[in-house]
């Protein structure tokens, strides 16, 4: 399962822009391969937003249903775990 087509198109455009910047200004970057510049963090808009709304770190967010502003929202464990792994990949690159 890959990113949705609109999401994919936006990422492709960003990759292209970054590649042009690297080629035009290599001294501004600590890497030469644009594939190291962008990470896909899927489902952050659910797990991350819920964690933020609750005021808890992402790694402490629990899967399941919770109420936020009188609305029940659900964070699926599979998506939460993938999001946490992807965020760790980002932190590792920093």
PDB file of C-alpha atoms in Angstrom:
ATOM      1  CA  UNK A   1       0.000   0.000   0.000  1.00  0.00           C
ATOM      2  CA  UNK A   2       1.546   3.289  -1.072  1.00  0.00           C
ATOM      3  CA  UNK A   3       0.683   6.879  -0.455  1.00  0.00           C
ATOM      4  CA  UNK A   4      -2.509   8.277  -1.955  1.00  0.00           C
ATOM      5  CA  UNK A   5      -2.046   9.735  -5.415  1.00  0.00           C
ATOM      6  CA  UNK A   6      -2.450  13.395  -4.340  1.00  0.00           C
ATOM      7  CA  UNK A   7      -0.041  12.863  -1.446  1.00  0.00           C
ATOM      8  CA  UNK A   8       2.367  11.103  -3.770  1.00  0.00           C
ATOM      9  CA  UNK A   9       2.207  13.951  -6.298  1.00  0.00           C
ATOM     10  CA  UNK A  10       3.004  16.515  -3.607  1.00  0.00           C
ATOM     11  CA  UNK A  11       5.932  14.436  -2.309  1.00  0.00           C
ATOM     12  CA  UNK A  12       7.266  14.009  -5.833  1.00  0.00           C
ATOM     13  CA  UNK A  13       7.161  17.777  -6.332  1.00  0.00           C
ATOM     14  CA  UNK A  14       8.958  18.369  -3.024  1.00  0.00           C
ATOM     15  CA  UNK A  15      11.602  15.757  -3.909  1.00  0.00           C
ATOM     16  CA  UNK A  16      12.167  17.534  -7.231  1.00  0.00           C
ATOM     17  CA  UNK A  17      12.510  20.941  -5.519  1.00  0.00           C
ATOM     18  CA  UNK A  18      14.950  19.562  -2.944  1.00  0.00           C
ATOM     19  CA  UNK A  19      17.010  17.879  -5.655  1.00  0.00           C
ATOM     20  CA  UNK A  20      17.271  21.186  -7.527  1.00  0.00           C
ATOM     21  CA  UNK A  21      18.334  22.978  -4.345  1.00  0.00           C
ATOM     22  CA  UNK A  22      20.995  20.374  -3.592  1.00  0.00           C
ATOM     23  CA  UNK A  23      22.368  20.614  -7.129  1.00  0.00           C
ATOM     24  CA  UNK A  24      22.359  24.417  -7.117  1.00  0.00           C
ATOM     25  CA  UNK A  25      23.686  24.880  -3.563  1.00  0.00           C
ATOM     26  CA  UNK A  26      25.531  21.740  -2.440  1.00  0.00           C
ATOM     27  CA  UNK A  27      27.468  23.588   0.285  1.00  0.00           C
ATOM     28  CA  UNK A  28      24.198  24.321   2.106  1.00  0.00           C
ATOM     29  CA  UNK A  29      23.538  20.627   2.744  1.00  0.00           C
ATOM     30  CA  UNK A  30      25.248  17.941   4.789  1.00  0.00           C
ATOM     31  CA  UNK A  31      24.084  15.225   2.371  1.00  0.00           C
ATOM     32  CA  UNK A  32      24.169  14.734  -1.371  1.00  0.00           C
ATOM     33  CA  UNK A  33      21.270  12.346  -1.860  1.00  0.00           C
ATOM     34  CA  UNK A  34      17.802  13.896  -1.767  1.00  0.00           C
ATOM     35  CA  UNK A  35      16.270  10.558  -0.762  1.00  0.00           C
ATOM     36  CA  UNK A  36      17.660  11.277   2.728  1.00  0.00           C
ATOM     37  CA  UNK A  37      15.643  14.485   3.014  1.00  0.00           C
ATOM     38  CA  UNK A  38      12.036  13.344   3.270  1.00  0.00           C
ATOM     39  CA  UNK A  39      10.438  10.655   5.382  1.00  0.00           C
ATOM     40  CA  UNK A  40       6.887   9.472   5.021  1.00  0.00           C
ATOM     41  CA  UNK A  41       5.154   9.539   8.393  1.00  0.00           C
ATOM     42  CA  UNK A  42       1.815   7.935   7.746  1.00  0.00           C
ATOM     43  CA  UNK A  43      -1.212   8.457   9.950  1.00  0.00           C
ATOM     44  CA  UNK A  44       0.378  11.248  11.969  1.00  0.00           C
ATOM     45  CA  UNK A  45      -2.737  13.322  11.417  1.00  0.00           C
ATOM     46  CA  UNK A  46      -4.673  10.876  13.560  1.00  0.00           C
ATOM     47  CA  UNK A  47      -2.235   9.563  16.169  1.00  0.00           C
ATOM     48  CA  UNK A  48      -0.206  12.771  16.411  1.00  0.00           C
ATOM     49  CA  UNK A  49      -3.168  15.109  16.557  1.00  0.00           C
ATOM     50  CA  UNK A  50      -4.898  13.008  19.216  1.00  0.00           C
ATOM     51  CA  UNK A  51      -1.717  12.873  21.309  1.00  0.00           C
ATOM     52  CA  UNK A  52      -1.282  16.641  20.939  1.00  0.00           C
ATOM     53  CA  UNK A  53      -4.919  17.316  21.872  1.00  0.00           C
ATOM     54  CA  UNK A  54      -4.492  15.152  24.959  1.00  0.00           C
ATOM     55  CA  UNK A  55      -1.183  16.799  25.843  1.00  0.00           C
ATOM     56  CA  UNK A  56       0.749  13.538  25.853  1.00  0.00           C
ATOM     57  CA  UNK A  57       3.906  12.483  24.016  1.00  0.00           C
ATOM     58  CA  UNK A  58       3.260  10.415  20.901  1.00  0.00           C
ATOM     59  CA  UNK A  59       5.068   7.387  22.362  1.00  0.00           C
ATOM     60  CA  UNK A  60       2.643   7.401  25.324  1.00  0.00           C
ATOM     61  CA  UNK A  61      -0.492   7.655  23.180  1.00  0.00           C
ATOM     62  CA  UNK A  62      -2.715   4.604  23.599  1.00  0.00           C
ATOM     63  CA  UNK A  63      -4.621   2.921  20.813  1.00  0.00           C
ATOM     64  CA  UNK A  64      -8.387   2.821  21.027  1.00  0.00           C
ATOM     65  CA  UNK A  65     -11.251   5.256  21.330  1.00  0.00           C
ATOM     66  CA  UNK A  66     -11.095   8.480  23.299  1.00  0.00           C
ATOM     67  CA  UNK A  67     -13.181  11.627  23.619  1.00  0.00           C
ATOM     68  CA  UNK A  68     -11.825  14.943  22.423  1.00  0.00           C
ATOM     69  CA  UNK A  69     -14.097  18.004  22.534  1.00  0.00           C
ATOM     70  CA  UNK A  70     -17.178  15.826  22.987  1.00  0.00           C
ATOM     71  CA  UNK A  71     -16.296  13.795  19.919  1.00  0.00           C
ATOM     72  CA  UNK A  72     -15.188  10.168  19.974  1.00  0.00           C
ATOM     73  CA  UNK A  73     -12.060   9.488  17.945  1.00  0.00           C
ATOM     74  CA  UNK A  74     -10.217   6.244  17.366  1.00  0.00           C
ATOM     75  CA  UNK A  75      -6.519   5.573  17.034  1.00  0.00           C
ATOM     76  CA  UNK A  76      -5.796   2.137  15.591  1.00  0.00           C
ATOM     77  CA  UNK A  77      -2.853   0.335  17.174  1.00  0.00           C
ATOM     78  CA  UNK A  78      -1.337  -0.706  13.839  1.00  0.00           C
ATOM     79  CA  UNK A  79      -1.303   2.900  12.622  1.00  0.00           C
ATOM     80  CA  UNK A  80      -0.060   4.259  15.943  1.00  0.00           C
ATOM     81  CA  UNK A  81       2.866   1.832  16.029  1.00  0.00           C
ATOM     82  CA  UNK A  82       3.810   2.643  12.424  1.00  0.00           C
ATOM     83  CA  UNK A  83       3.645   6.357  13.186  1.00  0.00           C
ATOM     84  CA  UNK A  84       5.875   5.943  16.250  1.00  0.00           C
ATOM     85  CA  UNK A  85       8.396   3.918  14.205  1.00  0.00           C
ATOM     86  CA  UNK A  86       8.396   6.535  11.444  1.00  0.00           C
ATOM     87  CA  UNK A  87       8.898   9.359  13.955  1.00  0.00           C
ATOM     88  CA  UNK A  88      11.813   7.432  15.461  1.00  0.00           C
ATOM     89  CA  UNK A  89      13.331   7.179  11.980  1.00  0.00           C
ATOM     90  CA  UNK A  90      13.082  10.954  11.722  1.00  0.00           C
ATOM     91  CA  UNK A  91      14.721  11.452  15.108  1.00  0.00           C
ATOM     92  CA  UNK A  92      17.491   9.012  14.147  1.00  0.00           C
ATOM     93  CA  UNK A  93      18.256  11.069  11.045  1.00  0.00           C
ATOM     94  CA  UNK A  94      18.577  14.241  13.095  1.00  0.00           C
TER      95      UNK A  94
END
